Amino acid sequence: MKILGAVLPLFVFIWVLQNKHGNCERPDVVNVGAVFSFDSVIGRAAKKAMELAVSDVNGDPNILNGTSLNLIMEDSVCSVFKGTIGALQVMEKQVVAIIGPQSSAIAHMISFISNGLHVPLISYAATDPTLSSLQFPFFLRTTQSDQYQMEAVADIVYFYEWKEVIAIFLDDDYGRNGIAALNDALAKKMSKISYKLPLPINYDLSDVVYVLNQSKSLGPRVFVVHINPDSQLRFFNVVQKLKMTGSNYVWLMTDWFSTTLDSFSPKNRSFLRALEGVVSLRPYIPQTTRKRTFLARWRKLQQNELVDSGLTAYGLYAYDTVWVVARSIDNLLQQGGNISFSLSNMLNGTTSDKLQLGKLREFDGGGLLMNILSKTNFTGLTGKIHFSPDRDLIGSGYEVINIAQQQIHTVGYWLNFSGLSILPPKALQNKETAVQNLKSVTWPGGKSEIPRGWVIANDERPLRIGFPRRASFTEFVTLNDSHNVQGYCIDLFYEARKLVPYDVPFKFVPFGTGLANPNYDALVNMVATDVFDAAVGDIAVVTNRTRMVDFTQPYVSTGLVIVAPINNSESSAWVFLKPFTLEMWGVTALSFLIIAVVIWILEHRVNDDFRGPPKRQITTMFLFSFSTLFKTNQENTVSTLGRMVMVVWLFLLLVITSSYTASLTSILTVQQLSSPITGIDSLIASNSLIGYQVGSFAYSYLKDILNIAPSRLISLRSPEEFEAALRRGSGNGGVMAIVDELPYMELFLQNRTDFGIIGRPFTKSGWGFAFKKDSPLATDMSTAILKLAESGKLQEIHEKWFCQLGCPTDRRKDPEPNQLHLSSFWALYLLSGAVTVLALLIFLLRSIRQYIRYKRKHTDLSSPSNTKCSQVIYSFFDFIDEKEEAIKRIFAQHDSSQVQTNGS
C-alpha cells in the first residue's frame, strides 16, 4: 500500500505533463489560403461568404477547440499567371489548405503546386471534369462537376428531339473540357455538336460579333453557351443587336448564366426583357432552415451596404467550403495530427528574392488531411456534402430555369439518377426512375411551340445543290440551251419541295462539263466535303456512297442489267403450249370436263349411247366431250337440251381452235430472238469485252465486286456509242454486252429491236437525292417522296418524261406477246356456262315434276308417310336413272286402268 501511495501521484503527475504538452502542440492559429478573383461575379459573393464562414467557425466553441482559423486571401485577378503567384505567396505562409480558385484554368496550375507541397486544394467553383483525374490527388471540389451539368444539357437536347447543336465556349481548360464532356453526353443520346465556336479568354464585343456572325450561315439553331459569368451580360447584348432572338433560335446556357442573374439585386432585373426565352441550368440547393436564415442575414448586409452582390449558389458553396476545411482540420487535430512543415526536396536549389521560394515548406499532414477531407459527410447551407471516389461532390442536381415575362421560372429539375422531372429532387429520392418531363417553356420570340432547332438556309446563303450535267440520257437531268435545269429528277425535286413544310432557298450548281457524263462518286463526295449542301439527279444509292452522305427514300427502283444483241434461235419442242397462257389452258381443260358431265346428265335418260355399265358410261362421256374438238364423236345428242348446249359449246370451240391455230402459226413463223449470253455468270466466263456508261457505278461494281479485269471494261459515252459497240462485237473493236442501270437501258431499247435485256437485274438499288450526314432535310424530303408515290404524282412525272411513245416498263411486262389470255374469251365462256346451267335447271325441274307425279300414282295417299329424307333422295336418283320412255309407259298404263275402273 505504501508503494501504491507513492506511485499513484507519480502517474498523475506524468499524465498532467502529457496533457499539458498535448495542449501546447495544438496551435493557436491555423492558416488557410484562399486564391480567387475578388472583383468577379463569383468572387464578390464568395469573398464575403468566406469571411462570414470564418467568423462563424471562430465563434463556435464546438469546433477547433480554441484554435483560430486564419484565412489568407490573394487576388488572382482572373489570370493564371497572377493566380499561380498568389498561390505561392499564401503557401509561403505555411497554409494547411487552399480554398479556390474559382477558375478551372488556374486550378489546373495550382494543383501541380499542391501536389508538390502536399497542400490540399479545395475549390468551390472550378467545374472542369478533368480536375478529378488521378493526376491531381490533392484537388477536391465542393461544387458539382461539369460532367453532370453537360449530361443535363444533353438530356434537354434529347427531350426536345434536337439532333445538332452549336457550342460557343471559352477557349481554355474550363471551356474545352466542358464541351468535350457535352460531346460525349450528346453522343449517348444520338445527337452531336455540329460546330464548335471558341471565344478568347479575355474576349471583347468584336469577338462575340465574329463568332455569332459565323453561326448565322450554319444550319443548327440550338446554341449551348459555356462561358464565364459576366456581370454586364455582354454576350446577350450582341445577340440582341444581331437580331438572333427570333423564334428559330434556342439558347441553352450552362450555370454561368444563372450565376450572373443571381448576382444582381432582385430590384435590378429590368434587363430580363432582353433575355426572353433563354433556358439555363442552376445548381439545385434545397430550401432548409439554415439556408433561409443565411439568406435573411445576407439581405440585411445588402441593406446596410456591406455587400454589393446578390448571393449566388457559388457564394453558398464558398461558405460551406470554409466549414468543410475547418471541420477536417479539427478532425486532424483530434486524431493527433500535428500542423508541421518540412523542407521539400523538390525545392532544392530554387531560390528567389521576391518569391522567397526557400520559405516554401511541404505540409507533413497533407496526405492525412486530404484523406479526412475526402470522407467529409455533413450538412451545410447547400445540403448534404459528401464526395464520390473520384473526389467530386455528390450534388443534388440542377434546376432548369426559363426567362419569360421578365421573370425567372423553374420549369423542371435534373438529377443524375433520374434525369429530367417536374418534381424536385427531394420528391424523387425514393424513386429509381421518373418520367422525363419539363413544364411549358417560353422560347425566344415569346412562342410556346418547341422550335425546330435548325434552318436549312436563308436568302443570303441558299442551299448549294449540285446536279450532274449529263451528256447522254438527258431526259433525267440536264442544263438546256437556256441555261435552265430540267429533267425527270428535277421535276421530282420541285414537287417534293412543295410538300416540305418550310421554305428551302436554294440554287442549282452544275457538276460536269456537259461533254461527258460526270463521275457520280465525285459528286457525292463533294456533298460529303461541304462543297455542295445536297445533290439532285439520277444518283444510285450504293454502299460506298451511303457511308459519306444521307440519301432520301429512293424514288426509282433500279439495278444493273445486261443488254446484248439477240440472234435467231430454233423453236422449242414445247412450242405448241405457248399460244395459251397457263390460266387459259386450265379453264379450257375444265370446260371439257364440265361439258362431258352435263351432256351425260341430259342424254342418260333418252339416249342408249349413254347407258350401260358404269365403266362404259364414263368412257363414253369423256370420249364424247374431247372428240367434239375434232368433230369425230360417234354418239349423237337426242335431247333438245343436250343439242342446245352442244350448239353453244361447238361455237366456243370454233373460236378457240381458230385463235390457237393463228397464234401458233405466228409463233412458228415470226423470228424469236435470243442471245448466247444467259446471265451475268456466262458474261463473266466469256472473257469478252463489256461496255459501261461513263460516270456510272457499274464500273466499280464490275471491277471490285465481280472481279472483272479492268482491261475488259470499255467506257461508252452515249446511246449511239452503245449501239455501234454492240453491232461490232467483242472481236471487232466493240463489246459483247453492256452493263448499266435499268432506266438507262429501257430508254436505249425504246427504238432498238435488235438488242434486248438478258435475264433480270442482278443488283437491287434505287435512285435518291444526296444530303450531308444527319441533314434533317433528307428525312423531310423522304417523307415528301413517299407522299408523291401514294398520290400518284410520281407516276405522272414518270409518264410525262418517258411515255410519249409508250412506257418502257409496259413493253417489258408481256414476255410472250402472241399468247392468248383468258381475258380475250371470257364472254364466250360466260355464254356457254349460262346456257349449260339453264339446261341443267330445266332438266332438273322436269325430272322433279315427273317424280312427284310418279309417286302420287304409286303411293296410297290415305296411309301415313314415314319416309325418311335419305330414302326420298335415293328413290329420286333411282327414278331418274330409268329411261324416260319406260316412265312414260308406266304413266300410260296407269291412265288406261284408271279409265276402265271409272267405266265399270
mmCIF file with all atom_site columns, C-alpha atoms in Angstrom, residues 439-528:
data_model
loop_
_atom_site.group_PDB
_atom_site.id
_atom_site.type_symbol
_atom_site.label_atom_id
_atom_site.label_alt_id
_atom_site.label_comp_id
_atom_site.label_asym_id
_atom_site.label_entity_id
_atom_site.label_seq_id
_atom_site.pdbx_PDB_ins_code
_atom_site.Cartn_x
_atom_site.Cartn_y
_atom_site.Cartn_z
_atom_site.occupancy
_atom_site.B_iso_or_equiv
_atom_site.pdbx_formal_charge
_atom_site.auth_seq_id
_atom_site.auth_comp_id
_atom_site.auth_asym_id
_atom_site.auth_atom_id
_atom_site.pdbx_PDB_model_num
ATOM 1  C CA . LYS A 1 439 ? -43.081 22.263 -67.743  1.00 0.00 ? 439 LYS A CA 1
ATOM 2  C CA . SER A 1 440 ? -44.098 24.509 -70.606  1.00 0.00 ? 440 SER A CA 1
ATOM 3  C CA . VAL A 1 441 ? -41.235 26.706 -71.776  1.00 0.00 ? 441 VAL A CA 1
ATOM 4  C CA . THR A 1 442 ? -41.430 30.136 -73.366  1.00 0.00 ? 442 THR A CA 1
ATOM 5  C CA . TRP A 1 443 ? -38.982 30.243 -76.267  1.00 0.00 ? 443 TRP A CA 1
ATOM 6  C CA . PRO A 1 444 ? -37.360 33.239 -77.964  1.00 0.00 ? 444 PRO A CA 1
ATOM 7  C CA . GLY A 1 445 ? -39.930 35.394 -79.664  1.00 0.00 ? 445 GLY A CA 1
ATOM 8  C CA . GLY A 1 446 ? -42.455 34.554 -76.934  1.00 0.00 ? 446 GLY A CA 1
ATOM 9  C CA . LYS A 1 447 ? -43.517 31.326 -78.680  1.00 0.00 ? 447 LYS A CA 1
ATOM 10 C CA . SER A 1 448 ? -44.686 28.247 -76.780  1.00 0.00 ? 448 SER A CA 1
ATOM 11 C CA . GLU A 1 449 ? -44.180 25.860 -79.719  1.00 0.00 ? 449 GLU A CA 1
ATOM 12 C CA . ILE A 1 450 ? -40.958 23.891 -79.500  1.00 0.00 ? 450 ILE A CA 1
ATOM 13 C CA . PRO A 1 451 ? -38.501 25.330 -82.065  1.00 0.00 ? 451 PRO A CA 1
ATOM 14 C CA . ARG A 1 452 ? -37.393 23.074 -84.880  1.00 0.00 ? 452 ARG A CA 1
ATOM 15 C CA . GLY A 1 453 ? -33.811 23.722 -83.820  1.00 0.00 ? 453 GLY A CA 1
ATOM 16 C CA . TRP A 1 454 ? -32.336 24.164 -87.273  1.00 0.00 ? 454 TRP A CA 1
ATOM 17 C CA . VAL A 1 455 ? -32.783 26.012 -90.536  1.00 0.00 ? 455 VAL A CA 1
ATOM 18 C CA . ILE A 1 456 ? -31.823 24.760 -93.944  1.00 0.00 ? 456 ILE A CA 1
ATOM 19 C CA . ALA A 1 457 ? -30.717 28.033 -95.471  1.00 0.00 ? 457 ALA A CA 1
ATOM 20 C CA . ASN A 1 458 ? -31.594 31.676 -95.794  1.00 0.00 ? 458 ASN A CA 1
ATOM 21 C CA . ASP A 1 459 ? -31.850 34.025 -98.720  1.00 0.00 ? 459 ASP A CA 1
ATOM 22 C CA . GLU A 1 460 ? -28.337 35.318 -98.051  1.00 0.00 ? 460 GLU A CA 1
ATOM 23 C CA . ARG A 1 461 ? -26.883 31.824 -98.297  1.00 0.00 ? 461 ARG A CA 1
ATOM 24 C CA . PRO A 1 462 ? -29.210 29.463 -100.166 1.00 0.00 ? 462 PRO A CA 1
ATOM 25 C CA . LEU A 1 463 ? -28.522 25.760 -100.348 1.00 0.00 ? 463 LEU A CA 1
ATOM 26 C CA . ARG A 1 464 ? -25.944 24.814 -102.944 1.00 0.00 ? 464 ARG A CA 1
ATOM 27 C CA . ILE A 1 465 ? -27.499 21.883 -104.767 1.00 0.00 ? 465 ILE A CA 1
ATOM 28 C CA . GLY A 1 466 ? -25.233 20.129 -107.231 1.00 0.00 ? 466 GLY A CA 1
ATOM 29 C CA . PHE A 1 467 ? -26.657 18.288 -110.229 1.00 0.00 ? 467 PHE A CA 1
ATOM 30 C CA . PRO A 1 468 ? -24.895 16.153 -112.851 1.00 0.00 ? 468 PRO A CA 1
ATOM 31 C CA . ARG A 1 469 ? -24.629 17.913 -116.175 1.00 0.00 ? 469 ARG A CA 1
ATOM 32 C CA . ARG A 1 470 ? -25.249 14.864 -118.336 1.00 0.00 ? 470 ARG A CA 1
ATOM 33 C CA . ALA A 1 471 ? -24.225 14.454 -121.952 1.00 0.00 ? 471 ALA A CA 1
ATOM 34 C CA . SER A 1 472 ? -26.469 11.430 -122.635 1.00 0.00 ? 472 SER A CA 1
ATOM 35 C CA . PHE A 1 473 ? -29.870 10.300 -121.390 1.00 0.00 ? 473 PHE A CA 1
ATOM 36 C CA . THR A 1 474 ? -30.637 13.960 -120.769 1.00 0.00 ? 474 THR A CA 1
ATOM 37 C CA . GLU A 1 475 ? -34.263 13.083 -120.050 1.00 0.00 ? 475 GLU A CA 1
ATOM 38 C CA . PHE A 1 476 ? -33.196 12.523 -116.426 1.00 0.00 ? 476 PHE A CA 1
ATOM 39 C CA . VAL A 1 477 ? -31.333 15.791 -115.796 1.00 0.00 ? 477 VAL A CA 1
ATOM 40 C CA . THR A 1 478 ? -29.540 18.349 -117.931 1.00 0.00 ? 478 THR A CA 1
ATOM 41 C CA . LEU A 1 479 ? -28.836 22.013 -118.470 1.00 0.00 ? 479 LEU A CA 1
ATOM 42 C CA . ASN A 1 480 ? -30.677 23.156 -121.582 1.00 0.00 ? 480 ASN A CA 1
ATOM 43 C CA . ASP A 1 481 ? -29.651 25.827 -124.076 1.00 0.00 ? 481 ASP A CA 1
ATOM 44 C CA . SER A 1 482 ? -31.433 28.480 -121.989 1.00 0.00 ? 482 SER A CA 1
ATOM 45 C CA . HIS A 1 483 ? -29.271 27.502 -119.002 1.00 0.00 ? 483 HIS A CA 1
ATOM 46 C CA . ASN A 1 484 ? -32.302 26.156 -117.168 1.00 0.00 ? 484 ASN A CA 1
ATOM 47 C CA . VAL A 1 485 ? -32.083 22.893 -115.256 1.00 0.00 ? 485 VAL A CA 1
ATOM 48 C CA . GLN A 1 486 ? -34.667 20.371 -116.391 1.00 0.00 ? 486 GLN A CA 1
ATOM 49 C CA . GLY A 1 487 ? -35.390 16.673 -116.454 1.00 0.00 ? 487 GLY A CA 1
ATOM 50 C CA . TYR A 1 488 ? -37.335 13.968 -114.689 1.00 0.00 ? 488 TYR A CA 1
ATOM 51 C CA . CYS A 1 489 ? -35.230 14.196 -111.494 1.00 0.00 ? 489 CYS A CA 1
ATOM 52 C CA . ILE A 1 490 ? -35.537 17.991 -111.400 1.00 0.00 ? 490 ILE A CA 1
ATOM 53 C CA . ASP A 1 491 ? -39.328 17.934 -111.765 1.00 0.00 ? 491 ASP A CA 1
ATOM 54 C CA . LEU A 1 492 ? -39.489 15.379 -108.994 1.00 0.00 ? 492 LEU A CA 1
ATOM 55 C CA . PHE A 1 493 ? -37.337 17.555 -106.721 1.00 0.00 ? 493 PHE A CA 1
ATOM 56 C CA . TYR A 1 494 ? -39.580 20.579 -107.287 1.00 0.00 ? 494 TYR A CA 1
ATOM 57 C CA . GLU A 1 495 ? -42.725 18.576 -106.497 1.00 0.00 ? 495 GLU A CA 1
ATOM 58 C CA . ALA A 1 496 ? -41.190 17.102 -103.328 1.00 0.00 ? 496 ALA A CA 1
ATOM 59 C CA . ARG A 1 497 ? -40.014 20.548 -102.208 1.00 0.00 ? 497 ARG A CA 1
ATOM 60 C CA . LYS A 1 498 ? -43.624 21.772 -102.330 1.00 0.00 ? 498 LYS A CA 1
ATOM 61 C CA . LEU A 1 499 ? -44.528 19.177 -99.690  1.00 0.00 ? 499 LEU A CA 1
ATOM 62 C CA . VAL A 1 500 ? -41.757 20.204 -97.259  1.00 0.00 ? 500 VAL A CA 1
ATOM 63 C CA . PRO A 1 501 ? -43.464 22.292 -94.545  1.00 0.00 ? 501 PRO A CA 1
ATOM 64 C CA . TYR A 1 502 ? -40.993 25.203 -94.703  1.00 0.00 ? 502 TYR A CA 1
ATOM 65 C CA . ASP A 1 503 ? -39.208 27.303 -97.265  1.00 0.00 ? 503 ASP A CA 1
ATOM 66 C CA . VAL A 1 504 ? -35.957 25.970 -98.706  1.00 0.00 ? 504 VAL A CA 1
ATOM 67 C CA . PRO A 1 505 ? -33.960 28.670 -100.527 1.00 0.00 ? 505 PRO A CA 1
ATOM 68 C CA . PHE A 1 506 ? -31.538 27.025 -102.946 1.00 0.00 ? 506 PHE A CA 1
ATOM 69 C CA . LYS A 1 507 ? -29.614 27.396 -106.136 1.00 0.00 ? 507 LYS A CA 1
ATOM 70 C CA . PHE A 1 508 ? -28.595 24.721 -108.614 1.00 0.00 ? 508 PHE A CA 1
ATOM 71 C CA . VAL A 1 509 ? -24.886 24.336 -109.339 1.00 0.00 ? 509 VAL A CA 1
ATOM 72 C CA . PRO A 1 510 ? -23.870 22.192 -112.352 1.00 0.00 ? 510 PRO A CA 1
ATOM 73 C CA . PHE A 1 511 ? -21.307 19.447 -111.914 1.00 0.00 ? 511 PHE A CA 1
ATOM 74 C CA . GLY A 1 512 ? -19.561 18.423 -115.112 1.00 0.00 ? 512 GLY A CA 1
ATOM 75 C CA . THR A 1 513 ? -18.845 19.950 -118.485 1.00 0.00 ? 513 THR A CA 1
ATOM 76 C CA . GLY A 1 514 ? -21.826 18.567 -120.382 1.00 0.00 ? 514 GLY A CA 1
ATOM 77 C CA . LEU A 1 515 ? -19.441 16.972 -122.906 1.00 0.00 ? 515 LEU A CA 1
ATOM 78 C CA . ALA A 1 516 ? -19.324 13.681 -120.993 1.00 0.00 ? 516 ALA A CA 1
ATOM 79 C CA . ASN A 1 517 ? -21.264 12.284 -118.079 1.00 0.00 ? 517 ASN A CA 1
ATOM 80 C CA . PRO A 1 518 ? -19.583 13.278 -114.771 1.00 0.00 ? 518 PRO A CA 1
ATOM 81 C CA . ASN A 1 519 ? -18.298 10.889 -112.139 1.00 0.00 ? 519 ASN A CA 1
ATOM 82 C CA . TYR A 1 520 ? -21.121 10.364 -109.668 1.00 0.00 ? 520 TYR A CA 1
ATOM 83 C CA . ASP A 1 521 ? -18.848 9.192  -106.843 1.00 0.00 ? 521 ASP A CA 1
ATOM 84 C CA . ALA A 1 522 ? -17.042 12.541 -107.086 1.00 0.00 ? 522 ALA A CA 1
ATOM 85 C CA . LEU A 1 523 ? -20.388 14.363 -106.986 1.00 0.00 ? 523 LEU A CA 1
ATOM 86 C CA . VAL A 1 524 ? -21.418 12.541 -103.814 1.00 0.00 ? 524 VAL A CA 1
ATOM 87 C CA . ASN A 1 525 ? -18.003 13.212 -102.274 1.00 0.00 ? 525 ASN A CA 1
ATOM 88 C CA . MET A 1 526 ? -18.472 16.953 -102.868 1.00 0.00 ? 526 MET A CA 1
ATOM 89 C CA . VAL A 1 527 ? -21.621 16.791 -100.748 1.00 0.00 ? 527 VAL A CA 1
ATOM 90 C CA . ALA A 1 528 ? -19.710 14.996 -98.004  1.00 0.00 ? 528 ALA A CA 1
#
